[in-house]
XYZ file of C-alpha atoms in Angstrom:
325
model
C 20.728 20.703 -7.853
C 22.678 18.039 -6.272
C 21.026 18.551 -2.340
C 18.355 17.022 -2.141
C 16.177 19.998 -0.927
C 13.237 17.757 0.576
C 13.431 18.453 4.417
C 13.482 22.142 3.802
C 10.560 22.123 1.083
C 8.216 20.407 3.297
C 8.738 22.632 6.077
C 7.954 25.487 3.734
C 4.537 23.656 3.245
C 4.165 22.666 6.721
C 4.237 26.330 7.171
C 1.498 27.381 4.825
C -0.596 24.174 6.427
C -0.760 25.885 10.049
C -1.194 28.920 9.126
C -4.125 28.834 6.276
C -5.579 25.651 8.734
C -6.902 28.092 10.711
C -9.094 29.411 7.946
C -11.006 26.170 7.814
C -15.153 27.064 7.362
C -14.331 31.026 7.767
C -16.010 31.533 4.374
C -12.770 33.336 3.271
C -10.442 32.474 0.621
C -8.345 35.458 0.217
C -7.588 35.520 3.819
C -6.924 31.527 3.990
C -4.466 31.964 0.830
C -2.526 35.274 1.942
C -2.031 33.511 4.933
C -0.268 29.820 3.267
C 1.290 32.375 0.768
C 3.116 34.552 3.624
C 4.074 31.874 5.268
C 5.243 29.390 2.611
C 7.307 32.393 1.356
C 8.921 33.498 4.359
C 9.815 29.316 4.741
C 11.333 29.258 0.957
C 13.158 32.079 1.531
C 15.528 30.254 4.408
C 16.058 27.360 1.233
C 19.466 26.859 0.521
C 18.439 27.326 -3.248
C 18.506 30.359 -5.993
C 14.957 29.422 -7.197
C 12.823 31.516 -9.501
C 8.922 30.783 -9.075
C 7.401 30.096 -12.766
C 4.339 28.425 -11.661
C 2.678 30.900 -8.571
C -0.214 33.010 -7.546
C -0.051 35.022 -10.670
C 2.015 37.849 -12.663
C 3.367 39.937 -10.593
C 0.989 43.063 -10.854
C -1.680 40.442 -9.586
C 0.660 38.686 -6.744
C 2.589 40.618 -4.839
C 4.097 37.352 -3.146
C 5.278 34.170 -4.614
C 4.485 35.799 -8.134
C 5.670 34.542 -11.670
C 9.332 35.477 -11.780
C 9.682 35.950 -8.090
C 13.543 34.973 -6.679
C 13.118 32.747 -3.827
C 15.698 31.089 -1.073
C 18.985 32.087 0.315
C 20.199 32.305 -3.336
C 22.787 29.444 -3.579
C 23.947 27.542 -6.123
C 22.541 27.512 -9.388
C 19.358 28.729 -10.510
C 16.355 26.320 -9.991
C 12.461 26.274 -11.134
C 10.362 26.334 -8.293
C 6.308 25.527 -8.757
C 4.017 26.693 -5.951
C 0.219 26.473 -4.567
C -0.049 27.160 -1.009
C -3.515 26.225 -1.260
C -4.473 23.988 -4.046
C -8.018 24.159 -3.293
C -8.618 27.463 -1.775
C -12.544 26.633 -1.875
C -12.589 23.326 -0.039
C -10.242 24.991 2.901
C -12.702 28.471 3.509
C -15.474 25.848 3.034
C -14.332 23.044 5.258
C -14.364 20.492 2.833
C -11.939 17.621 2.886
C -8.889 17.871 0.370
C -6.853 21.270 0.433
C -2.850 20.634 0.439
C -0.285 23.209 0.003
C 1.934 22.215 -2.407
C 5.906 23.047 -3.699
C 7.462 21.259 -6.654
C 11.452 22.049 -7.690
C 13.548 20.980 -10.569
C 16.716 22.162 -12.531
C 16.061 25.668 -14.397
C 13.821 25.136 -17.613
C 12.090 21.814 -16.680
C 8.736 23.215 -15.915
C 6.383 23.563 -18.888
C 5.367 27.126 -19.373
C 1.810 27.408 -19.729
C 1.596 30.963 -21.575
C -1.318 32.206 -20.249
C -4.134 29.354 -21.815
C -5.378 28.428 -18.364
C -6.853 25.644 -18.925
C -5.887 21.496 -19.747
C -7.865 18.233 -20.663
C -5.855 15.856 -18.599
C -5.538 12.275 -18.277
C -3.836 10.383 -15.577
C -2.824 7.244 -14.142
C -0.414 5.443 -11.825
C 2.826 3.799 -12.495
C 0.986 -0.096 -13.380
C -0.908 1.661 -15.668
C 1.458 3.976 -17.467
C 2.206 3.467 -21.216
C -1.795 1.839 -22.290
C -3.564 5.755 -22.101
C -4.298 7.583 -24.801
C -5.774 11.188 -24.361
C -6.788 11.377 -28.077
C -8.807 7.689 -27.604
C -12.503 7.431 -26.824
C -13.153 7.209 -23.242
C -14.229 3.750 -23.304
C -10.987 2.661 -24.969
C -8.845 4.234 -22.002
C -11.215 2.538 -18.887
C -10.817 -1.080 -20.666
C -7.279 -0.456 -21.428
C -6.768 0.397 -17.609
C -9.068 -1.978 -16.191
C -7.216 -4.859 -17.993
C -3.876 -3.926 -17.096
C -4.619 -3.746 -13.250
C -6.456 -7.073 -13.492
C -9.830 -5.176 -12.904
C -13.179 -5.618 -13.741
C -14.251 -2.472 -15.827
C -17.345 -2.069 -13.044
C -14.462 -1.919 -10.366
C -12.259 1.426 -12.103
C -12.682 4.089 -9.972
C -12.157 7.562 -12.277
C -12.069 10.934 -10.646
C -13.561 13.931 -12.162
C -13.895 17.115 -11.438
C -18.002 18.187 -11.000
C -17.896 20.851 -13.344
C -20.720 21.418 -16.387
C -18.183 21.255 -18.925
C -17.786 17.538 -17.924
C -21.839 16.386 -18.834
C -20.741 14.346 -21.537
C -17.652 12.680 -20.546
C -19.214 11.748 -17.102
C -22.387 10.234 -19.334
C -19.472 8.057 -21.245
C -18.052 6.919 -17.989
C -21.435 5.674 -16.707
C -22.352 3.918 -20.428
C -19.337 2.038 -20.428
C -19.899 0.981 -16.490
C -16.942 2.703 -14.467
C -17.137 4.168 -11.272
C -16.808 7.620 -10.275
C -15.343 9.668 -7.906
C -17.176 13.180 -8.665
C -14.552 15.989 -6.372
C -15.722 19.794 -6.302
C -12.125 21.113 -6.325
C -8.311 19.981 -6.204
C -7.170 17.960 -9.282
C -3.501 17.718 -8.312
C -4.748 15.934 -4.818
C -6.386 13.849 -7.705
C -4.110 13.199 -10.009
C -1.617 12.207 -7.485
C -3.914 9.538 -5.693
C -3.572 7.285 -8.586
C -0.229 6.636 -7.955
C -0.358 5.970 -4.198
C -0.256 3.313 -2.385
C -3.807 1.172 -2.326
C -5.051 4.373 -4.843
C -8.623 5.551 -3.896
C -8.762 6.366 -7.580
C -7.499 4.689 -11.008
C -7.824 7.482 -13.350
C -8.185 11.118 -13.725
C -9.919 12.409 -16.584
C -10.789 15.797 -17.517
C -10.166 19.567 -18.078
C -8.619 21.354 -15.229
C -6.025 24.166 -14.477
C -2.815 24.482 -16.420
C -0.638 24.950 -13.228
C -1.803 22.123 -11.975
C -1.108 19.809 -14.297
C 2.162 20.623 -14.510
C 2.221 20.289 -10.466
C 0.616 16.620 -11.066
C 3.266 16.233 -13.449
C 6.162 16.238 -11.061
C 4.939 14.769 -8.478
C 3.797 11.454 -11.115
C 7.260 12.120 -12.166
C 8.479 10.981 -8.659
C 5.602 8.526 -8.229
C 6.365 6.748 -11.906
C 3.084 7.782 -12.959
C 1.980 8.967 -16.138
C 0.184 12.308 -17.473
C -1.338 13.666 -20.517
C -2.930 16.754 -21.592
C -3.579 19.134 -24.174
C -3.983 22.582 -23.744
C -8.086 23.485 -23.805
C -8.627 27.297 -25.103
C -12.477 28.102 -23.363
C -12.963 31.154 -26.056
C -11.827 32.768 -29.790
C -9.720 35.047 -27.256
C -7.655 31.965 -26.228
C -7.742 29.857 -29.545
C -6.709 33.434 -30.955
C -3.587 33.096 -28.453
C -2.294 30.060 -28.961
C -2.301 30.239 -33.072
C -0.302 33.969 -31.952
C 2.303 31.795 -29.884
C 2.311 28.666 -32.816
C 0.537 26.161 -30.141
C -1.058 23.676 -31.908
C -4.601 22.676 -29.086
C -4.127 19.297 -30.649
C -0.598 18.727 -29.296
C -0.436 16.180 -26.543
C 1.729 16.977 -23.647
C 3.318 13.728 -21.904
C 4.697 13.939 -18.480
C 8.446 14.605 -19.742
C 6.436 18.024 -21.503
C 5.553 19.157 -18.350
C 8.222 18.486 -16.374
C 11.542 18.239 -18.143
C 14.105 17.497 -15.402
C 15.379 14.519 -14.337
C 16.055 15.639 -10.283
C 12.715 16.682 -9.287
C 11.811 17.069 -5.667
C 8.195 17.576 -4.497
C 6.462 18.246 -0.756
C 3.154 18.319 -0.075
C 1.160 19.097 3.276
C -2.454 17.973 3.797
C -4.601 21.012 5.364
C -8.185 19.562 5.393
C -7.662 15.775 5.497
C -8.524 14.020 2.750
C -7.679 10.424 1.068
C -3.984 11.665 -0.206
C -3.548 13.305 3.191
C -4.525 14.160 6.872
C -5.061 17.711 7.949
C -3.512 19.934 10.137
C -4.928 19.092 13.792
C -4.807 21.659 16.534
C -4.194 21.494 20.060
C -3.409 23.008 22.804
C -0.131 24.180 22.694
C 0.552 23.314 18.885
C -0.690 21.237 15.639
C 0.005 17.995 13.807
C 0.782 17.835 10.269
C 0.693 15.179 8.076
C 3.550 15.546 4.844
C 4.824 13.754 2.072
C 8.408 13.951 0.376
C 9.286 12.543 -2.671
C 12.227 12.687 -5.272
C 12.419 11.058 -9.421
C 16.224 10.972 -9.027
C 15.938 8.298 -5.938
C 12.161 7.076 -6.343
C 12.017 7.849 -2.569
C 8.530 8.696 -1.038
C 8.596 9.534 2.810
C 5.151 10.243 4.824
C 6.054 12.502 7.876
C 4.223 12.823 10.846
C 5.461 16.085 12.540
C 4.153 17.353 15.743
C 4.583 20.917 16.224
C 4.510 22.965 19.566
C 4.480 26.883 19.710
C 6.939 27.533 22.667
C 9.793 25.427 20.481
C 9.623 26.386 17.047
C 12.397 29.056 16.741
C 11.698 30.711 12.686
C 9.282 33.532 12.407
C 7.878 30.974 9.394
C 7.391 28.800 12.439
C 4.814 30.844 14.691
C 1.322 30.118 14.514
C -0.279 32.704 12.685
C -3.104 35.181 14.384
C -5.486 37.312 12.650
C-alpha cells in the first residue's frame, strides 16, 4: 500500500456524513445507518484499492452492504484490510446528541485483529505523553496516579471518559475514591478513545468495556496519533467464555495496540456528523453542507483537519448527491 489513500478515504466518510446528517433527531437508526452505509460504500468503491472489509456492519447474512468479507474499491493493487463504521454512534445521531462520526480505517492485509465473534473489550487508553506507564491488569488507582504524574497533573485534574453503562458501577465508584474526574458519554468510545490523543485532549484516559470493533478502530487511529491501547477480550456469558476456550483465547490475554492493529502503513479518516469535542458536524445550507474531517497516517505521523464545503449543483459522483428519503 504505497499511495497514501487519505484524500479518497475521507471523501468516502464525508459521504456517509451528509447523507446519515440528515437523520439527526428522526428517532431512526436503521434509516440513519443504511443511509452512511450506502453512501460510504458507493464512495469506497471509486478507491483505487483491492480492500476486503473485516471489521463492518456484520456477517454477511446480517449486512447486505459493507459486510465481513465484502471486496471493496476499484480493485488495484494488492489486497488491503479495510475497517468500517459509517456511524459509530448510531444512537446519538437518530437522537441528536453530540458525537456520531463515520469512520474508515485501512492497513496492509492481516493487520487488523480479528475479533471472532466475543463482542465485547475492557479497554484502556491514553495519548502519546502518556503511553508506556498503563497497565490494564493494575488497580484503577494505580493507572490515574501513573497518568496524572506523567502529564504533570494533579490527580483531581485527570479527566477519564467512561462509557454510562451499569456494568461500569464499580469502576466509576473507584474513579471518584481516588479523586479523578469524569467524563460520563452515553455512546461512541472510538470518538473517546481518540480524544486522548488530540491536541489540548478533552479527556486523559479511557477506561472501560466497550465494543470489540471499536477498539480495534481506536487502535489505528492511536496508531497514527502515537497513542497507546489495551484491552482484553470481556466474554458477558458461559456462551462466550464457552467460545473463546473453543478458539484457545485465553480472557486474560492483554491486547496492546500492535495486537490490534498489526501494520505499519495505516491510514485513517474520520468525519464528524453531530459535532462533538473530536469533531464538528455536518452543517446544512442552502444549496449544500459543511463537513468537518480528519486524515491521518502511522507511516508519516501526519494529521490534517479539513474543512470542506460542499454544494449540490457541483459535486459530480452519484456518492456525491445529497441523499432524499
Amino acid at each position: 500500500m504505497e499511495r497514501n489513500l487519505g484524500m479518497d478515504l475521507v471523501r468516502a466518510t464525508e459521504a456517509a456524513a451528509l447523507r446519515s446528517g440528515r437523520w439527526m433527531g428522526r428517532g431512526d437508526k436503521q434509516g440513519a445507518d443504511q443511509a452512511a452505509v450506502d453512501a460510504m460504500r458507493m464512495a469506497l468503491n471509486s478507491v483505487p484499492m483491492n480492500g476486503i472489509v473485516v471489521i463492518g456492519e456484520g456477517e454477511k447474512d446480517e449486512a447486505p452492504m459493507l459486510y465481513i468479507g465484502e471486496r471493496v474499491g476499484n480493485g488495484e493493487g494488492e489486497e488491503i484490510d479495510v475497517a468500517v463504521d459509517p456511524v459509530e454512534g448510531t444512537t446519538l445521531l437518530a437522537e441528536g446528541m453530540p458525537g456520531a462520526i463515520a469512520i474508515v480505517a485501512v492497513a496492509e492485509r492481516h493487520s487488523f485483529y480479528n475479533w471472532r465473534g466475543i463482542p465485547y473489550m475492557d479497554k484502556l487508553a491514553v495519548g502519546e505523553r502518556a503511553k508506556g506507564v498503563i497497565d490494564i491488569n493494575a488497580p484503577v488507582a494505580y493507572n490515574i496516579r501513573a497518568v496524572a504524574r506523567t502529564l504533570n497533573k494533579q490527580v483531581e485534574d485527570v479527566t477519564v471518559v467512561v462509557l454510562d453503562r451499569p456494568r461500569h458501577k464499580d469502576l466509576i465508584r473507584q474513579i471518584r475514591e481516588i479523586g479523578a474526574r469524569i467524563k460520563l458519554i452515553p455512546h461512541g468510545d472510538v470518538s473517546a478513545g481518540i480524544m486522548t490523543s488530540i491536541e489540548n485532549p478533552p479527556a486523559d484516559i479511557l477506561m472501560g468495556i466497550g465494543g470489540a470493533p471499536e477498539a480495534v478502530l481506536t487502535a489505528a487511529a492511536l496508531k497514527c496519533l502515537g497513542g497507546e491501547i489495551q484491552c482484553k477480550v470481556w466474554p458477558r456469558n458461559d456462551e462466550e467464555r464457552a467460545r473463546l476456550a473453543e478458539l484457545g483465547i485465553d480472557p486474560k490475554q492483554v491486547l496492546t495496540t500492535r495486537d490490534l492493529v498489526r501494520g505499519e502503513n495505516v491510514v485513517v479518516a474520520a468525519t464528524g456528523i453531530t459535532s462533538g469535542e473530536f469533531l464538528r458536524g455536518v452543517e446544512y445550507f442552502g444549496g449544500g453542507a459543511r463537513t468537518h474531517s480528519v486524515v491521518m497516517r502511522s507511516r508519516s505521523g501526519t494529521v490534517r483537519y479539513i474543512d470542506a464545503t460542499h454544494r449540490w449543483d457541483k459535486l459530480m459522483r452519484i456518492s456525491d448527491m445529497p441523499y432524499v428519503h
